[in-house]
């Protein structure tokens, strides 16, 4: 919506969580596993609208039905979540595709296991946008040369997206000054003139609009139509050692994604439980798409742009990452 991703804030709270494999009696459905136990798993998330399906799925009992209890914890970006999953602090994580591809290209053992979110594909009506202050003279991404643009993680998906918007508008992305800033800090920084532009996702986008800010590009849409922006993932080790738990997580997440896509009002309501966005601003939030399957061609385009921008030492193996 941020290098082997280190770190979507709330950013200083990568807590020292240990991997949880504990269980307690509760779910006796067939989905809960042969023992009927509920397995607790820690999931690293970014406190943004994108992850609403997991909070909603937990509330609706989809994970419990499949024998899982989620312990949800927040980080600034996918770049921070990847190493936490690989080290065993989290069983699962949410990360943008660039973070996962950078990790995989560096031989970090990660595997994408469930779809996360997709762009709406509609220019001017996406959940992420390149924004400026209302009275800014900037009208086009091509005018960002020499300007300070905030992204939540440097050398990652949002920088790639902004670079593509600048490139498509006829500008030189190498002349843009990118700075790293948490999403929830961007509205104030933009309003106070500390930055010239910000690449934000919801709910920060709605906050900026409520302050009179405006969009100058739908940068995720500029990358590819219906871009798969992020996915849920685990470590290769966990996928191989706990395939049943992974399968249960996949099934519960698929139900949660479908429910969220069909119930936007409930999505907006659940977002208030893990973000500080005011209710009046929340009404203006543009929701992403939560399709069941990832869009492979869009991921390939993102990989192509990442290679062009020097994000990868070697090209990521998408067959291995998405297996």
JSON list of N, CA, C and O in Angstrom, two decimals, residues 188-225:
[
{"chain": "A", "resi": 188, "resn": "UNK", "atom": "N", "xyz": [-0.36, 13.87, 7.77]},
{"chain": "A", "resi": 188, "resn": "UNK", "atom": "CA", "xyz": [0.14, 15.05, 8.47]},
{"chain": "A", "resi": 188, "resn": "UNK", "atom": "C", "xyz": [1.37, 15.63, 7.80]},
{"chain": "A", "resi": 188, "resn": "UNK", "atom": "O", "xyz": [1.51, 16.86, 7.66]},
{"chain": "A", "resi": 189, "resn": "UNK", "atom": "N", "xyz": [2.26, 14.76, 7.35]},
{"chain": "A", "resi": 189, "resn": "UNK", "atom": "CA", "xyz": [3.48, 15.22, 6.69]},
{"chain": "A", "resi": 189, "resn": "UNK", "atom": "C", "xyz": [3.16, 15.98, 5.40]},
{"chain": "A", "resi": 189, "resn": "UNK", "atom": "O", "xyz": [3.79, 17.00, 5.09]},
{"chain": "A", "resi": 190, "resn": "UNK", "atom": "N", "xyz": [2.18, 15.49, 4.67]},
{"chain": "A", "resi": 190, "resn": "UNK", "atom": "CA", "xyz": [1.77, 16.16, 3.44]},
{"chain": "A", "resi": 190, "resn": "UNK", "atom": "C", "xyz": [1.10, 17.48, 3.75]},
{"chain": "A", "resi": 190, "resn": "UNK", "atom": "O", "xyz": [1.40, 18.51, 3.13]},
{"chain": "A", "resi": 191, "resn": "UNK", "atom": "N", "xyz": [0.22, 17.48, 4.73]},
{"chain": "A", "resi": 191, "resn": "UNK", "atom": "CA", "xyz": [-0.51, 18.69, 5.10]},
{"chain": "A", "resi": 191, "resn": "UNK", "atom": "C", "xyz": [0.42, 19.78, 5.61]},
{"chain": "A", "resi": 191, "resn": "UNK", "atom": "O", "xyz": [0.18, 20.97, 5.39]},
{"chain": "A", "resi": 192, "resn": "UNK", "atom": "N", "xyz": [1.49, 19.37, 6.29]},
{"chain": "A", "resi": 192, "resn": "UNK", "atom": "CA", "xyz": [2.44, 20.33, 6.87]},
{"chain": "A", "resi": 192, "resn": "UNK", "atom": "C", "xyz": [3.56, 20.71, 5.90]},
{"chain": "A", "resi": 192, "resn": "UNK", "atom": "O", "xyz": [4.44, 21.50, 6.25]},
{"chain": "A", "resi": 193, "resn": "UNK", "atom": "N", "xyz": [3.54, 20.16, 4.70]},
{"chain": "A", "resi": 193, "resn": "UNK", "atom": "CA", "xyz": [4.53, 20.52, 3.69]},
{"chain": "A", "resi": 193, "resn": "UNK", "atom": "C", "xyz": [5.89, 19.88, 3.87]},
{"chain": "A", "resi": 193, "resn": "UNK", "atom": "O", "xyz": [6.87, 20.33, 3.26]},
{"chain": "A", "resi": 194, "resn": "UNK", "atom": "N", "xyz": [5.97, 18.83, 4.69]},
{"chain": "A", "resi": 194, "resn": "UNK", "atom": "CA", "xyz": [7.25, 18.15, 4.89]},
{"chain": "A", "resi": 194, "resn": "UNK", "atom": "C", "xyz": [7.63, 17.30, 3.68]},
{"chain": "A", "resi": 194, "resn": "UNK", "atom": "O", "xyz": [8.79, 16.98, 3.47]},
{"chain": "A", "resi": 195, "resn": "UNK", "atom": "N", "xyz": [6.63, 16.90, 2.90]},
{"chain": "A", "resi": 195, "resn": "UNK", "atom": "CA", "xyz": [6.84, 16.15, 1.67]},
{"chain": "A", "resi": 195, "resn": "UNK", "atom": "C", "xyz": [6.00, 16.79, 0.57]},
{"chain": "A", "resi": 195, "resn": "UNK", "atom": "O", "xyz": [5.05, 17.52, 0.85]},
{"chain": "A", "resi": 196, "resn": "UNK", "atom": "N", "xyz": [6.37, 16.52, -0.67]},
{"chain": "A", "resi": 196, "resn": "UNK", "atom": "CA", "xyz": [5.63, 17.10, -1.81]},
{"chain": "A", "resi": 196, "resn": "UNK", "atom": "C", "xyz": [4.50, 16.20, -2.28]},
{"chain": "A", "resi": 196, "resn": "UNK", "atom": "O", "xyz": [3.52, 16.66, -2.84]},
{"chain": "A", "resi": 197, "resn": "UNK", "atom": "N", "xyz": [4.67, 14.89, -2.08]},
{"chain": "A", "resi": 197, "resn": "UNK", "atom": "CA", "xyz": [3.66, 13.93, -2.52]},
{"chain": "A", "resi": 197, "resn": "UNK", "atom": "C", "xyz": [3.78, 12.67, -1.67]},
{"chain": "A", "resi": 197, "resn": "UNK", "atom": "O", "xyz": [4.80, 12.44, -1.03]},
{"chain": "A", "resi": 198, "resn": "UNK", "atom": "N", "xyz": [2.72, 11.89, -1.67]},
{"chain": "A", "resi": 198, "resn": "UNK", "atom": "CA", "xyz": [2.72, 10.65, -0.88]},
{"chain": "A", "resi": 198, "resn": "UNK", "atom": "C", "xyz": [1.99, 9.57, -1.65]},
{"chain": "A", "resi": 198, "resn": "UNK", "atom": "O", "xyz": [0.89, 9.80, -2.19]},
{"chain": "A", "resi": 199, "resn": "UNK", "atom": "N", "xyz": [2.60, 8.40, -1.69]},
{"chain": "A", "resi": 199, "resn": "UNK", "atom": "CA", "xyz": [1.94, 7.23, -2.28]},
{"chain": "A", "resi": 199, "resn": "UNK", "atom": "C", "xyz": [1.27, 6.48, -1.13]},
{"chain": "A", "resi": 199, "resn": "UNK", "atom": "O", "xyz": [1.94, 5.87, -0.31]},
{"chain": "A", "resi": 200, "resn": "UNK", "atom": "N", "xyz": [-0.04, 6.59, -1.04]},
{"chain": "A", "resi": 200, "resn": "UNK", "atom": "CA", "xyz": [-0.77, 6.05, 0.10]},
{"chain": "A", "resi": 200, "resn": "UNK", "atom": "C", "xyz": [-1.81, 5.02, -0.31]},
{"chain": "A", "resi": 200, "resn": "UNK", "atom": "O", "xyz": [-2.23, 4.95, -1.47]},
{"chain": "A", "resi": 201, "resn": "UNK", "atom": "N", "xyz": [-2.22, 4.22, 0.66]},
{"chain": "A", "resi": 201, "resn": "UNK", "atom": "CA", "xyz": [-3.35, 3.31, 0.50]},
{"chain": "A", "resi": 201, "resn": "UNK", "atom": "C", "xyz": [-4.35, 3.64, 1.59]},
{"chain": "A", "resi": 201, "resn": "UNK", "atom": "O", "xyz": [-4.06, 4.40, 2.51]},
{"chain": "A", "resi": 202, "resn": "UNK", "atom": "N", "xyz": [-5.53, 3.08, 1.48]},
{"chain": "A", "resi": 202, "resn": "UNK", "atom": "CA", "xyz": [-6.55, 3.32, 2.50]},
{"chain": "A", "resi": 202, "resn": "UNK", "atom": "C", "xyz": [-6.14, 2.69, 3.83]},
{"chain": "A", "resi": 202, "resn": "UNK", "atom": "O", "xyz": [-5.50, 1.64, 3.85]},
{"chain": "A", "resi": 203, "resn": "UNK", "atom": "N", "xyz": [-6.48, 3.32, 4.95]},
{"chain": "A", "resi": 203, "resn": "UNK", "atom": "CA", "xyz": [-7.35, 4.50, 5.08]},
{"chain": "A", "resi": 203, "resn": "UNK", "atom": "C", "xyz": [-6.64, 5.85, 5.00]},
{"chain": "A", "resi": 203, "resn": "UNK", "atom": "O", "xyz": [-7.28, 6.88, 5.10]},
{"chain": "A", "resi": 204, "resn": "UNK", "atom": "N", "xyz": [-5.30, 5.84, 4.82]},
{"chain": "A", "resi": 204, "resn": "UNK", "atom": "CA", "xyz": [-4.58, 7.11, 4.74]},
{"chain": "A", "resi": 204, "resn": "UNK", "atom": "C", "xyz": [-5.05, 7.94, 3.53]},
{"chain": "A", "resi": 204, "resn": "UNK", "atom": "O", "xyz": [-5.07, 9.18, 3.60]},
{"chain": "A", "resi": 205, "resn": "UNK", "atom": "N", "xyz": [-5.46, 7.27, 2.46]},
{"chain": "A", "resi": 205, "resn": "UNK", "atom": "CA", "xyz": [-5.93, 7.99, 1.28]},
{"chain": "A", "resi": 205, "resn": "UNK", "atom": "C", "xyz": [-7.18, 8.80, 1.60]},
{"chain": "A", "resi": 205, "resn": "UNK", "atom": "O", "xyz": [-7.28, 9.98, 1.23]},
{"chain": "A", "resi": 206, "resn": "UNK", "atom": "N", "xyz": [-8.12, 8.20, 2.30]},
{"chain": "A", "resi": 206, "resn": "UNK", "atom": "CA", "xyz": [-9.34, 8.93, 2.67]},
{"chain": "A", "resi": 206, "resn": "UNK", "atom": "C", "xyz": [-9.02, 10.08, 3.61]},
{"chain": "A", "resi": 206, "resn": "UNK", "atom": "O", "xyz": [-9.64, 11.15, 3.53]},
{"chain": "A", "resi": 207, "resn": "UNK", "atom": "N", "xyz": [-8.05, 9.88, 4.49]},
{"chain": "A", "resi": 207, "resn": "UNK", "atom": "CA", "xyz": [-7.66, 10.95, 5.41]},
{"chain": "A", "resi": 207, "resn": "UNK", "atom": "C", "xyz": [-7.10, 12.14, 4.64]},
{"chain": "A", "resi": 207, "resn": "UNK", "atom": "O", "xyz": [-7.44, 13.30, 4.92]},
{"chain": "A", "resi": 208, "resn": "UNK", "atom": "N", "xyz": [-6.24, 11.87, 3.69]},
{"chain": "A", "resi": 208, "resn": "UNK", "atom": "CA", "xyz": [-5.66, 12.95, 2.88]},
{"chain": "A", "resi": 208, "resn": "UNK", "atom": "C", "xyz": [-6.75, 13.68, 2.10]},
{"chain": "A", "resi": 208, "resn": "UNK", "atom": "O", "xyz": [-6.75, 14.92, 2.03]},
{"chain": "A", "resi": 209, "resn": "UNK", "atom": "N", "xyz": [-7.69, 12.95, 1.54]},
{"chain": "A", "resi": 209, "resn": "UNK", "atom": "CA", "xyz": [-8.79, 13.59, 0.81]},
{"chain": "A", "resi": 209, "resn": "UNK", "atom": "C", "xyz": [-9.63, 14.45, 1.74]},
{"chain": "A", "resi": 209, "resn": "UNK", "atom": "O", "xyz": [-10.10, 15.52, 1.36]},
{"chain": "A", "resi": 210, "resn": "UNK", "atom": "N", "xyz": [-9.82, 14.00, 2.99]},
{"chain": "A", "resi": 210, "resn": "UNK", "atom": "CA", "xyz": [-10.61, 14.76, 3.95]},
{"chain": "A", "resi": 210, "resn": "UNK", "atom": "C", "xyz": [-9.92, 16.06, 4.33]},
{"chain": "A", "resi": 210, "resn": "UNK", "atom": "O", "xyz": [-10.56, 17.01, 4.80]},
{"chain": "A", "resi": 211, "resn": "UNK", "atom": "N", "xyz": [-8.59, 16.10, 4.13]},
{"chain": "A", "resi": 211, "resn": "UNK", "atom": "CA", "xyz": [-7.81, 17.32, 4.41]},
{"chain": "A", "resi": 211, "resn": "UNK", "atom": "C", "xyz": [-7.73, 18.23, 3.18]},
{"chain": "A", "resi": 211, "resn": "UNK", "atom": "O", "xyz": [-7.06, 19.26, 3.21]},
{"chain": "A", "resi": 212, "resn": "UNK", "atom": "N", "xyz": [-8.39, 17.83, 2.10]},
{"chain": "A", "resi": 212, "resn": "UNK", "atom": "CA", "xyz": [-8.37, 18.63, 0.88]},
{"chain": "A", "resi": 212, "resn": "UNK", "atom": "C", "xyz": [-7.33, 18.19, -0.12]},
{"chain": "A", "resi": 212, "resn": "UNK", "atom": "O", "xyz": [-7.17, 18.82, -1.17]},
{"chain": "A", "resi": 213, "resn": "UNK", "atom": "N", "xyz": [-6.61, 17.11, 0.19]},
{"chain": "A", "resi": 213, "resn": "UNK", "atom": "CA", "xyz": [-5.61, 16.60, -0.74]},
{"chain": "A", "resi": 213, "resn": "UNK", "atom": "C", "xyz": [-6.26, 15.99, -1.97]},
{"chain": "A", "resi": 213, "resn": "UNK", "atom": "O", "xyz": [-7.46, 15.72, -1.99]},
{"chain": "A", "resi": 214, "resn": "UNK", "atom": "N", "xyz": [-5.44, 15.76, -2.99]},
{"chain": "A", "resi": 214, "resn": "UNK", "atom": "CA", "xyz": [-5.98, 15.20, -4.23]},
{"chain": "A", "resi": 214, "resn": "UNK", "atom": "C", "xyz": [-5.01, 14.21, -4.87]},
{"chain": "A", "resi": 214, "resn": "UNK", "atom": "O", "xyz": [-3.81, 14.21, -4.58]},
{"chain": "A", "resi": 215, "resn": "UNK", "atom": "N", "xyz": [-5.55, 13.39, -5.73]},
{"chain": "A", "resi": 215, "resn": "UNK", "atom": "CA", "xyz": [-4.76, 12.39, -6.44]},
{"chain": "A", "resi": 215, "resn": "UNK", "atom": "C", "xyz": [-4.19, 12.97, -7.73]},
{"chain": "A", "resi": 215, "resn": "UNK", "atom": "O", "xyz": [-4.86, 13.75, -8.41]},
{"chain": "A", "resi": 216, "resn": "UNK", "atom": "N", "xyz": [-2.97, 12.54, -8.05]},
{"chain": "A", "resi": 216, "resn": "UNK", "atom": "CA", "xyz": [-2.43, 12.89, -9.37]},
{"chain": "A", "resi": 216, "resn": "UNK", "atom": "C", "xyz": [-2.13, 11.63, -10.19]},
{"chain": "A", "resi": 216, "resn": "UNK", "atom": "O", "xyz": [-1.80, 11.74, -11.37]},
{"chain": "A", "resi": 217, "resn": "UNK", "atom": "N", "xyz": [-2.28, 10.46, -9.57]},
{"chain": "A", "resi": 217, "resn": "UNK", "atom": "CA", "xyz": [-2.11, 9.21, -10.32]},
{"chain": "A", "resi": 217, "resn": "UNK", "atom": "C", "xyz": [-2.62, 8.05, -9.49]},
{"chain": "A", "resi": 217, "resn": "UNK", "atom": "O", "xyz": [-2.54, 8.05, -8.26]},
{"chain": "A", "resi": 218, "resn": "UNK", "atom": "N", "xyz": [-3.15, 7.04, -10.18]},
{"chain": "A", "resi": 218, "resn": "UNK", "atom": "CA", "xyz": [-3.49, 5.76, -9.55]},
{"chain": "A", "resi": 218, "resn": "UNK", "atom": "C", "xyz": [-2.33, 4.82, -9.89]},
{"chain": "A", "resi": 218, "resn": "UNK", "atom": "O", "xyz": [-2.38, 4.07, -10.86]},
{"chain": "A", "resi": 219, "resn": "UNK", "atom": "N", "xyz": [-1.29, 4.89, -9.09]},
{"chain": "A", "resi": 219, "resn": "UNK", "atom": "CA", "xyz": [-0.03, 4.25, -9.46]},
{"chain": "A", "resi": 219, "resn": "UNK", "atom": "C", "xyz": [-0.10, 2.73, -9.53]},
{"chain": "A", "resi": 219, "resn": "UNK", "atom": "O", "xyz": [0.58, 2.12, -10.36]},
{"chain": "A", "resi": 220, "resn": "UNK", "atom": "N", "xyz": [-0.90, 2.10, -8.69]},
{"chain": "A", "resi": 220, "resn": "UNK", "atom": "CA", "xyz": [-1.02, 0.65, -8.77]},
{"chain": "A", "resi": 220, "resn": "UNK", "atom": "C", "xyz": [-1.70, 0.23, -10.06]},
{"chain": "A", "resi": 220, "resn": "UNK", "atom": "O", "xyz": [-1.35, -0.79, -10.66]},
{"chain": "A", "resi": 221, "resn": "UNK", "atom": "N", "xyz": [-2.65, 1.03, -10.51]},
{"chain": "A", "resi": 221, "resn": "UNK", "atom": "CA", "xyz": [-3.31, 0.78, -11.79]},
{"chain": "A", "resi": 221, "resn": "UNK", "atom": "C", "xyz": [-2.32, 0.97, -12.94]},
{"chain": "A", "resi": 221, "resn": "UNK", "atom": "O", "xyz": [-2.38, 0.27, -13.96]},
{"chain": "A", "resi": 222, "resn": "UNK", "atom": "N", "xyz": [-1.40, 1.93, -12.78]},
{"chain": "A", "resi": 222, "resn": "UNK", "atom": "CA", "xyz": [-0.39, 2.17, -13.81]},
{"chain": "A", "resi": 222, "resn": "UNK", "atom": "C", "xyz": [0.54, 0.97, -14.01]},
{"chain": "A", "resi": 222, "resn": "UNK", "atom": "O", "xyz": [1.09, 0.77, -15.09]},
{"chain": "A", "resi": 223, "resn": "UNK", "atom": "N", "xyz": [0.73, 0.19, -12.95]},
{"chain": "A", "resi": 223, "resn": "UNK", "atom": "CA", "xyz": [1.60, -0.99, -13.07]},
{"chain": "A", "resi": 223, "resn": "UNK", "atom": "C", "xyz": [0.97, -2.05, -13.95]},
{"chain": "A", "resi": 223, "resn": "UNK", "atom": "O", "xyz": [1.60, -2.58, -14.87]},
{"chain": "A", "resi": 224, "resn": "UNK", "atom": "N", "xyz": [-0.29, -2.39, -13.67]},
{"chain": "A", "resi": 224, "resn": "UNK", "atom": "CA", "xyz": [-0.98, -3.44, -14.44]},
{"chain": "A", "resi": 224, "resn": "UNK", "atom": "C", "xyz": [-2.45, -3.44, -14.09]},
{"chain": "A", "resi": 224, "resn": "UNK", "atom": "O", "xyz": [-2.83, -3.13, -12.96]},
{"chain": "A", "resi": 225, "resn": "UNK", "atom": "N", "xyz": [-3.31, -3.80, -15.06]},
{"chain": "A", "resi": 225, "resn": "UNK", "atom": "CA", "xyz": [-4.74, -3.91, -14.75]},
{"chain": "A", "resi": 225, "resn": "UNK", "atom": "C", "xyz": [-4.97, -5.01, -13.71]},
{"chain": "A", "resi": 225, "resn": "UNK", "atom": "O", "xyz": [-4.37, -6.08, -13.79]}
]
